[in-house]
Short mmCIF file of C-alpha atoms and ligand atoms in Angstrom, two decimals:
data_model
loop_
_atom_site.label_atom_id
_atom_site.label_comp_id
_atom_site.label_asym_id
_atom_site.label_seq_id
_atom_site.Cartn_x
_atom_site.Cartn_y
_atom_site.Cartn_z
CA UNK A 116 2.00 24.40 1.42
CA UNK A 117 -1.26 24.38 -0.59
CA UNK A 118 -0.90 23.47 -4.25
CA UNK A 119 -3.31 22.88 -7.14
CA UNK A 120 -2.24 19.24 -7.32
CA UNK A 121 -4.99 16.88 -6.24
CA UNK A 122 -3.34 14.19 -4.13
CA UNK A 123 -4.91 10.83 -3.31
CA UNK A 124 -3.66 8.47 -0.61
CA UNK A 125 -4.33 4.83 0.15
CA UNK A 126 -3.02 2.24 2.63
CA UNK A 127 -2.52 -1.50 2.58
CA UNK A 128 -0.21 -4.51 2.65
CA UNK A 129 -0.28 -5.25 -1.11
CA UNK A 130 1.33 -8.68 -0.76
CA UNK A 131 1.55 -10.87 -3.89
CA UNK A 132 0.54 -7.84 -5.96
CA UNK A 133 -2.45 -8.75 -8.13
CA UNK A 134 -4.95 -7.22 -10.55
CA UNK A 135 -7.32 -6.23 -7.71
CA UNK A 136 -4.55 -3.94 -6.46
CA UNK A 137 -3.84 -2.60 -9.96
CA UNK A 138 -7.53 -1.77 -10.53
CA UNK A 139 -7.75 -0.05 -7.14
CA UNK A 140 -4.73 2.11 -8.00
CA UNK A 141 -6.10 2.90 -11.46
CA UNK A 142 -9.44 4.08 -10.04
CA UNK A 143 -7.75 6.05 -7.26
CA UNK A 144 -5.35 7.78 -9.65
CA UNK A 145 -8.30 8.78 -11.85
CA UNK A 146 -9.66 10.77 -8.87
CA UNK A 147 -6.74 13.19 -8.93
CA UNK A 148 -3.21 13.97 -10.11
CA UNK A 149 -0.92 12.19 -7.68
CA UNK A 150 -1.33 8.83 -5.94
CA UNK A 151 0.53 8.08 -2.72
CA UNK A 152 0.47 4.47 -1.50
CA UNK A 153 1.33 3.77 2.13
CA UNK A 154 2.57 0.18 2.29
CA UNK A 155 2.35 -1.60 5.64
CA UNK A 156 5.74 -2.43 7.10
CA UNK A 157 6.47 -5.94 8.32
CA UNK A 158 6.32 -4.74 11.94
CA UNK A 159 2.92 -3.12 11.37
CA UNK A 160 1.67 -6.27 9.66
CA UNK A 161 2.77 -8.28 12.69
CA UNK A 162 0.75 -5.88 14.84
CA UNK A 163 -2.26 -6.48 12.55
CA UNK A 164 -1.72 -10.24 12.80
CA UNK A 165 -0.91 -10.39 9.09
CA UNK A 166 2.05 -12.27 7.62
CA UNK A 167 3.18 -11.18 4.17
CA UNK A 168 5.00 -13.45 1.71
CA UNK A 169 7.13 -10.54 0.46
CA UNK A 170 9.02 -8.19 2.77
CA UNK A 171 8.16 -4.51 3.09
CA UNK A 172 11.01 -3.53 0.76
CA UNK A 173 9.94 -6.04 -1.87
CA UNK A 174 6.28 -4.95 -1.66
CA UNK A 175 7.27 -1.27 -1.78
CA UNK A 176 9.44 -1.91 -4.85
CA UNK A 177 6.59 -3.70 -6.66
CA UNK A 178 4.00 -1.05 -5.76
CA UNK A 179 6.37 1.73 -6.85
CA UNK A 180 6.75 0.03 -10.24
CA UNK A 181 3.01 0.39 -10.92
CA UNK A 182 2.43 3.23 -13.39
CA UNK A 183 -0.49 4.68 -11.41
CA UNK A 184 1.64 5.15 -8.28
CA UNK A 185 3.60 8.36 -7.79
CA UNK A 186 4.99 7.84 -4.31
CA UNK A 187 5.34 5.02 -1.76
CA UNK A 188 5.64 5.63 1.98
CA UNK A 189 5.78 3.14 4.84
CA UNK A 190 2.68 2.61 6.96
CA UNK A 191 3.93 1.95 10.48
CA UNK A 192 0.94 2.57 12.75
CA UNK A 193 -2.85 3.07 12.75
CA UNK A 194 -2.74 6.73 13.74
CA UNK A 195 -0.53 8.07 10.96
CA UNK A 196 -3.32 8.72 8.43
CA UNK A 197 -4.38 12.13 9.73
CA UNK A 198 -0.75 13.23 9.92
CA UNK A 199 -0.05 12.03 6.36
CA UNK A 200 -3.14 13.82 5.03
CA UNK A 201 -1.85 17.11 6.40
CA UNK A 202 1.81 16.43 5.53
CA UNK A 203 1.09 15.60 1.87
CA UNK A 204 -1.85 18.02 1.45
CA UNK A 205 -4.11 15.09 0.53
CA UNK A 206 -7.49 15.80 -1.13
CA UNK A 207 -8.88 12.26 -1.02
CA UNK A 208 -8.32 9.24 1.16
CA UNK A 209 -9.45 6.11 -0.71
CA UNK A 210 -9.53 2.43 0.16
CA UNK A 211 -11.44 -0.72 -0.74
CA UNK A 212 -14.94 -1.17 0.62
CA UNK A 213 -13.88 -4.01 2.91
CA UNK A 214 -12.97 -1.02 5.13
CA UNK A 215 -16.31 0.76 4.65
CA UNK A 216 -17.05 3.16 7.52
CA UNK A 217 -13.72 2.51 9.27
CA UNK A 218 -12.10 5.80 8.34
CA UNK A 219 -15.08 8.18 8.22
CA UNK A 220 -13.48 10.36 10.89
CA UNK A 221 -10.87 11.45 8.32
CA UNK A 222 -13.61 13.30 6.40
CA UNK A 223 -12.94 16.39 8.56
CA UNK A 224 -9.56 16.55 6.79
CA UNK A 225 -10.29 15.39 3.22
CA UNK A 226 -12.76 13.43 1.07
CA UNK A 227 -13.05 9.78 2.11
CA UNK A 228 -14.04 7.21 -0.52
CA UNK A 229 -14.55 3.46 -0.31
CA UNK A 230 -14.16 1.77 -3.69
CA UNK A 231 -15.71 -1.56 -4.64
CA UNK A 232 -13.24 -4.39 -4.23
CA UNK A 233 -12.47 -6.38 -7.37
CA UNK A 234 -14.28 -9.69 -7.01
CA UNK A 235 -12.76 -13.10 -6.49
CA UNK A 236 -9.12 -12.15 -5.97
CA UNK A 237 -7.10 -11.52 -2.82
CA UNK A 238 -3.57 -12.18 -1.58
CA UNK A 239 -5.01 -14.68 0.91
CA UNK A 240 -6.88 -16.44 -1.91
CA UNK A 241 -3.65 -16.75 -3.91
CA UNK A 242 -1.74 -18.09 -0.88
CA UNK A 243 -4.44 -20.62 -0.04
CA UNK A 244 -4.72 -21.73 -3.61
CA UNK A 245 -0.95 -22.21 -3.94
CA UNK A 246 -0.72 -23.92 -0.54
CA UNK A 247 -3.39 -26.40 -1.71
CA UNK A 248 -1.02 -27.26 -4.54
CA UNK A 249 1.86 -27.75 -2.10
CA UNK A 250 3.67 -24.52 -2.95
CA UNK A 251 5.94 -22.96 -0.28
CA UNK A 252 4.27 -20.35 1.91
CA UNK A 253 7.46 -18.30 2.34
CA UNK A 254 9.94 -17.19 -0.36
CA UNK A 255 12.11 -20.12 -1.49
CA UNK A 256 15.03 -17.85 -2.36
CA UNK A 257 16.09 -15.05 -0.05
CA UNK A 258 16.50 -11.72 -1.80
CA UNK A 259 20.25 -11.03 -1.51
CA UNK A 260 19.55 -7.28 -1.51
CA UNK A 261 16.98 -7.47 1.21
CA UNK A 262 17.80 -6.65 4.77
CA UNK A 263 15.89 -6.47 7.99
CA UNK A 264 15.47 -2.70 7.88
CA UNK A 265 12.16 -1.08 7.12
CA UNK A 266 13.83 2.10 6.04
CA UNK A 267 14.17 2.09 2.23
CA UNK A 268 17.05 4.54 2.54
CA UNK A 269 19.14 1.86 4.28
CA UNK A 270 18.95 -0.40 1.25
CA UNK A 271 21.45 -0.15 -1.63
CA UNK A 272 18.57 -0.64 -4.08
CA UNK A 273 16.46 1.96 -2.38
CA UNK A 274 15.61 4.30 -5.18
CA UNK A 275 12.71 2.52 -6.90
CA UNK A 276 12.40 5.24 -9.59
CA UNK A 277 12.59 7.88 -6.84
CA UNK A 278 9.07 6.99 -5.74
CA UNK A 279 9.81 5.52 -2.31
CA UNK A 280 9.97 7.98 0.52
CA UNK A 281 10.27 7.78 4.29
N1 LIG B 1381 -8.39 -4.65 -2.86
C1 LIG B 1381 -9.31 -4.53 -3.90
N2 LIG B 1381 -9.73 -5.63 -4.57
C2 LIG B 1381 -9.25 -6.85 -4.24
C3 LIG B 1381 -8.29 -6.99 -3.20
C4 LIG B 1381 -7.90 -5.86 -2.53
O1 LIG B 1381 -9.77 -3.43 -4.21
N3 LIG B 1381 -9.70 -7.89 -4.90
C5 LIG B 1381 -7.97 -3.48 -2.11
C6 LIG B 1381 -8.39 -3.54 -0.66
O2 LIG B 1381 -9.76 -3.20 -0.52
C7 LIG B 1381 -7.45 -2.55 -0.02
C8 LIG B 1381 -6.17 -2.72 -0.86
O3 LIG B 1381 -6.58 -3.40 -2.05
O4 LIG B 1381 -7.92 -1.24 -0.17
C9 LIG B 1381 -5.09 -3.50 -0.16
O5 LIG B 1381 -5.66 -4.68 0.28
P1 LIG B 1381 -4.81 -5.91 0.79
O6 LIG B 1381 -5.41 -6.37 2.07
O7 LIG B 1381 -3.37 -5.63 0.76
O8 LIG B 1381 -5.14 -6.95 -0.38
P2 LIG B 1381 -5.91 -8.30 -0.31
O9 LIG B 1381 -5.77 -8.96 -1.62
O10 LIG B 1381 -7.32 -8.07 0.19
O11 LIG B 1381 -5.03 -9.09 0.77
P3 LIG B 1381 -5.46 -10.04 1.97
O12 LIG B 1381 -6.10 -11.25 1.39
O13 LIG B 1381 -4.14 -10.34 2.67
O14 LIG B 1381 -6.39 -9.24 2.87
#
């Protein structure tokens, strides 16, 4: 159903949430009324050859807590973007310019914008920097509420301010 709400969507892993992520969300939210963030699941990260420090549920919970974010959905495969754009009546797809040109084909469905990355910060940078100092590269304490499911609705702490959706 068409509405007057201008919806923005973005995709990413968002591990070790940092100010580069916050600034991206702030700029994306300023482009419209509602910001949807699709957070890569652990299985999708494995497919991308990426290992996150925090699990999908932990990353989704953190992203949902950001004031610029209205809704969190799981990103499970490369092809879901076009479907999401139609499903959520998205006006603008936005992502950092490390992806410049990669999603131009979506411009038949909505506006596509590549925003400047914030300089000198990345999850990888944080991990490398901590590893240099001998910090553990996986969580020292297991989250007792975490489980192996990627479905937030299977988790007793699934509500995350009602922002997390399937
Ligand atoms: N991003 C950004 N500025 C940064 C880091 C990331 O704008 N300094 C954006 C990316 O361009 C992307 C989104 O945040 O649109 C999610 O990126 P992600 O890969 O999860 O964050 P990185 O910090 O780049 O993580 P990694 O080092 O694992 O690639």
